[in-house]
XYZ file of C-alpha atoms in Angstrom:
336
model
C 90.154 71.413 92.162
C 88.542 75.441 92.967
C 90.333 78.271 90.797
C 92.039 79.847 94.426
C 93.466 76.505 94.661
C 94.642 75.911 90.771
C 96.059 79.980 90.518
C 97.746 80.062 94.170
C 99.226 76.482 92.769
C 99.809 78.300 89.201
C 101.832 81.391 91.312
C 104.336 79.467 93.138
C 104.858 76.836 90.351
C 105.806 79.697 87.647
C 109.999 79.221 87.028
C 109.850 82.692 86.636
C 108.000 83.514 90.358
C 110.719 80.988 91.629
C 113.405 82.717 89.831
C 112.003 86.639 90.743
C 112.118 85.164 94.568
C 115.564 83.587 94.798
C 116.760 87.052 92.818
C 115.691 88.995 95.925
C 116.553 86.759 98.174
C 120.312 86.831 96.963
C 120.216 90.261 96.635
C 118.783 90.884 100.353
C 121.635 88.062 101.594
C 124.150 90.417 100.178
C 122.849 93.047 101.953
C 123.339 91.005 105.335
C 126.370 89.587 104.407
C 127.544 93.485 103.503
C 126.398 94.138 106.971
C 127.905 92.231 108.903
C 131.980 92.536 107.343
C 131.544 96.461 107.625
C 130.275 96.433 111.238
C 131.654 95.318 114.387
C 131.129 95.071 118.872
C 132.560 97.999 120.107
C 133.897 97.657 123.349
C 135.703 99.842 125.778
C 138.958 99.404 123.859
C 137.608 101.166 121.142
C 135.856 104.025 122.766
C 139.271 104.503 124.957
C 140.440 104.805 120.953
C 138.314 107.024 119.810
C 138.256 109.169 122.010
C 142.366 109.130 121.559
C 142.125 110.006 118.714
C 139.648 112.937 118.952
C 141.558 114.492 121.485
C 145.050 114.178 118.767
C 142.952 115.608 116.478
C 141.680 118.823 118.844
C 145.790 119.398 120.219
C 146.543 119.489 116.223
C 143.772 122.106 115.725
C 145.274 124.029 118.140
C 148.507 123.769 117.253
C 147.632 124.707 113.840
C 145.721 127.985 115.058
C 148.931 129.348 116.719
C 150.577 128.873 114.046
C 148.147 130.817 111.660
C 147.602 133.690 114.632
C 151.745 133.489 114.270
C 151.930 133.712 110.756
C 149.238 136.680 110.797
C 151.017 139.292 113.465
C 154.289 138.410 111.432
C 152.487 139.316 107.835
C 151.097 142.466 109.206
C 152.883 145.645 107.078
C 154.075 142.761 104.248
C 153.022 141.794 101.139
C 151.389 138.824 102.979
C 149.217 140.123 105.028
C 145.683 139.903 102.420
C 146.353 135.924 103.184
C 145.460 136.576 106.517
C 142.258 138.688 108.452
C 143.201 142.454 109.533
C 142.457 141.455 113.215
C 144.423 138.238 113.641
C 142.381 137.054 116.887
C 139.729 136.433 114.042
C 141.673 133.285 114.253
C 140.475 131.960 116.726
C 141.215 128.128 118.207
C 138.014 125.778 118.413
C 136.319 124.267 120.681
C 136.847 120.847 122.225
C 132.998 119.496 121.854
C 134.076 120.278 118.185
C 135.918 117.157 118.208
C 133.696 114.599 119.508
C 134.655 110.909 119.683
C 131.544 109.270 118.150
C 132.732 110.445 114.904
C 135.974 108.555 115.315
C 133.941 105.551 116.500
C 134.262 102.398 113.819
C 131.034 100.946 112.149
C 128.851 98.881 114.438
C 125.199 98.558 113.688
C 122.643 99.606 115.980
C 119.572 97.266 116.103
C 117.261 99.728 116.743
C 118.500 103.157 115.159
C 119.803 100.676 111.486
C 117.297 98.460 111.717
C 114.388 100.502 110.116
C 116.988 101.689 107.130
C 117.075 97.336 106.621
C 113.763 97.198 106.710
C 113.206 100.470 104.253
C 116.057 98.037 101.713
C 113.412 94.966 102.120
C 110.352 96.961 101.208
C 112.056 98.366 97.807
C 113.510 95.046 96.715
C 110.432 92.460 97.262
C 108.252 95.469 96.390
C 110.139 95.783 92.642
C 110.101 91.931 93.000
C 106.074 91.864 93.827
C 105.485 94.415 91.119
C 107.174 92.292 88.033
C 105.645 88.878 89.656
C 102.114 90.228 89.509
C 102.239 91.401 86.219
C 103.522 88.925 84.619
C 101.056 86.395 86.427
C 98.325 87.842 84.872
C 99.623 89.514 81.816
C 101.180 85.807 80.784
C 97.858 84.881 80.754
C 96.893 87.722 78.149
C 99.304 87.274 75.550
C 99.507 82.942 75.530
C 95.810 82.691 75.157
C 95.054 81.179 78.938
C 93.027 83.297 80.085
C 90.915 82.979 76.902
C 90.595 79.572 77.768
C 89.826 79.962 81.305
C 86.558 81.997 80.714
C 85.636 79.462 78.155
C 85.536 76.913 81.064
C 84.169 79.746 84.016
C 82.678 82.415 82.016
C 82.584 84.681 85.059
C 85.431 87.569 84.294
C 84.997 89.135 87.200
C 85.214 86.301 89.468
C 87.759 85.040 88.035
C 89.657 88.108 87.870
C 89.380 88.770 91.218
C 90.227 85.086 91.829
C 93.847 85.697 89.952
C 94.418 88.528 92.353
C 93.303 86.626 96.000
C 95.947 84.109 94.985
C 98.864 86.675 94.080
C 98.201 88.931 97.422
C 98.089 85.893 99.412
C 100.948 84.083 98.536
C 102.896 87.001 98.064
C 101.449 88.732 101.569
C 102.653 84.864 103.002
C 106.327 85.188 101.196
C 106.701 88.910 102.421
C 105.726 88.042 106.129
C 108.041 85.184 106.326
C 110.844 87.223 104.617
C 110.170 90.251 107.212
C 110.545 87.644 109.857
C 113.687 86.083 109.457
C 115.236 89.372 108.409
C 114.212 90.841 111.608
C 116.206 87.402 113.597
C 119.157 88.185 111.272
C 119.323 91.141 112.389
C 119.281 90.336 115.899
C 121.908 88.183 115.517
C 124.238 90.435 113.080
C 123.348 92.821 116.362
C 124.447 90.765 118.686
C 128.097 89.715 116.980
C 128.731 93.181 115.394
C 126.791 95.502 117.128
C 124.548 96.155 119.844
C 120.799 95.752 120.810
C 119.846 98.511 123.617
C 117.181 100.468 123.834
C 115.097 97.618 122.413
C 111.659 98.538 124.776
C 108.267 97.444 124.023
C 107.948 100.818 122.337
C 110.250 100.492 119.973
C 109.268 96.961 119.287
C 105.799 98.028 118.856
C 107.982 100.530 116.262
C 109.762 98.101 114.526
C 106.373 95.283 114.269
C 104.492 98.765 112.861
C 107.154 99.167 110.526
C 107.085 95.956 109.596
C 103.330 95.909 108.648
C 103.496 99.197 106.376
C 105.941 97.434 104.260
C 103.881 94.432 103.964
C 100.909 96.602 102.825
C 103.920 98.417 100.633
C 104.534 95.392 99.159
C 100.905 93.507 98.541
C 99.790 96.973 96.782
C 102.981 96.982 94.520
C 102.321 93.464 92.858
C 98.317 94.698 93.142
C 99.498 97.308 91.110
C 101.327 95.494 87.991
C 98.062 92.953 88.243
C 96.330 96.113 87.428
C 98.539 97.737 84.716
C 99.650 94.128 83.254
C 95.531 93.184 83.160
C 94.168 96.724 81.486
C 97.297 96.268 79.008
C 96.993 92.342 78.476
C 100.526 91.745 78.222
C 103.492 92.375 80.816
C 105.270 94.393 78.821
C 102.636 96.815 79.398
C 102.696 97.197 83.115
C 106.770 97.485 82.995
C 106.415 99.967 80.012
C 104.249 102.029 81.779
C 106.417 101.883 84.756
C 109.845 103.077 83.275
C 107.404 105.252 81.450
C 106.551 106.852 84.446
C 110.382 107.145 86.343
C 111.774 108.770 82.993
C 109.057 110.943 81.794
C 107.196 111.669 84.934
C 109.631 111.924 87.722
C 113.316 112.770 85.806
C 111.032 114.735 83.367
C 109.009 116.265 85.582
C 111.911 117.176 88.094
C 113.498 119.205 85.464
C 110.523 120.872 84.645
C 109.946 121.876 88.144
C 113.475 123.021 88.851
C 113.226 125.324 85.652
C 109.835 126.443 86.935
C 111.093 126.924 90.619
C 108.436 125.151 92.036
C 108.368 124.433 96.037
C 108.903 121.358 97.173
C 109.408 119.560 94.439
C 110.172 116.357 96.361
C 106.417 116.126 96.802
C 105.971 115.415 93.298
C 107.837 112.707 93.463
C 107.441 109.094 93.802
C 110.233 107.918 96.598
C 109.072 110.985 98.580
C 105.704 109.453 99.244
C 106.616 105.199 99.860
C 109.505 106.909 102.429
C 106.087 108.573 104.067
C 104.497 105.833 104.197
C 107.614 103.468 105.855
C 108.559 106.331 107.736
C 105.746 107.985 109.049
C 106.250 110.895 107.794
C 109.366 113.440 105.523
C 109.714 116.925 106.448
C 110.894 119.012 102.769
C 112.163 122.288 103.087
C 112.131 125.236 100.985
C 115.512 127.062 101.450
C 114.597 129.613 98.897
C 111.909 130.803 100.865
C 111.633 132.726 103.944
C 108.963 132.307 106.896
C 110.378 134.687 109.689
C 111.000 134.650 113.308
C 111.816 136.676 115.953
C 113.645 134.485 117.981
C 115.238 132.263 114.885
C 115.473 134.408 112.032
C 114.622 133.553 108.888
C 113.855 129.774 108.398
C 112.851 128.014 105.096
C 109.045 126.860 104.160
C 108.521 123.799 105.371
C 106.033 121.067 104.070
C 105.362 117.859 105.697
C 103.983 114.298 104.285
C 102.675 112.055 107.028
C 102.107 108.165 106.613
C 98.364 108.817 106.728
C 98.505 110.980 103.042
C 100.219 108.887 101.255
C 98.297 105.952 102.210
C 95.624 107.762 100.835
C 97.754 108.183 97.706
C 98.695 104.902 97.470
C 94.635 104.093 98.122
C 93.402 106.130 95.494
C 95.933 104.532 92.864
C 95.171 101.160 93.473
C 91.563 101.814 93.455
C 91.646 103.421 89.952
C 93.535 100.667 88.406
C 92.626 98.062 90.164
C 88.885 98.830 89.562
C 89.558 100.313 85.879
C 91.071 96.593 85.401
C 87.922 94.954 86.782
C 85.386 96.957 85.391
C 87.097 96.565 81.580
C 87.271 92.862 81.810
C 83.607 93.045 82.008
C 82.558 93.561 77.990
C 85.779 93.733 76.123
C 86.753 90.752 74.109
C 89.064 88.732 75.523
C 89.884 87.417 72.153
């Protein structure tokens, strides 16, 4: 049996891999059920009820404004006058446009509008699972001595580690593609039952497919990152410890320091923003403590746009650093 087939079989047969994969699927299933139960199909009756509710609130606001105006006039020259504006004409009635009927509509699942959010959830859950599986896949062998025994049989160190990584990525990639396809189909059914599939043009489908492709890449990157960290530390706990340290120290701690230092665009130093930019094509950050003056629109906050190309470059650099270091160090490190 070839090394690649042996590693693929070991990945699939591992109990930890099965348990974690089932756990991820259970969380995703709960999300589907929750979405199905909290949304409903919207018909003409729901639209009419929403319009009536919006008009009722508008009429109530008009009556309240009229009562406030009358109370303001009656309070002039009394000890109640400070409770109202000096000029009662400043109490103006609301506009009917301020009571849009769309705000009163029941929750409904629009596939074109809401499915990208579901893909973000899928990518996040599978990426976390892939990271742990990748770390455990190689970390368990280092800590149990299995890697030492394997290298006695196959002394090509880099080839062995590279084959393990290839088997991991192939397995995780296949699983992610299948789950992503099923995920799309399931939410199409949800949209048909309790929502709408309107607006799904060829361009909209192309955008969905590209989003799913970026989600697959993110999951594969998480698996490779966990694999590289565990290989460097020769233990699954090292990868998990580095991750916890990065979240607690480099994220929460760094964010606190940056807030105290009044650094602009604090979110740009945090990992979730880069992941969001990769999936959502771009993220636009605003610094409300600055002023970019415009002659026509006044004082506007400074902005910083993080594109998916920028996020992809950072992701690639991290992977090259971690996985490259793992491949380099195994060349000469003691394996005992």
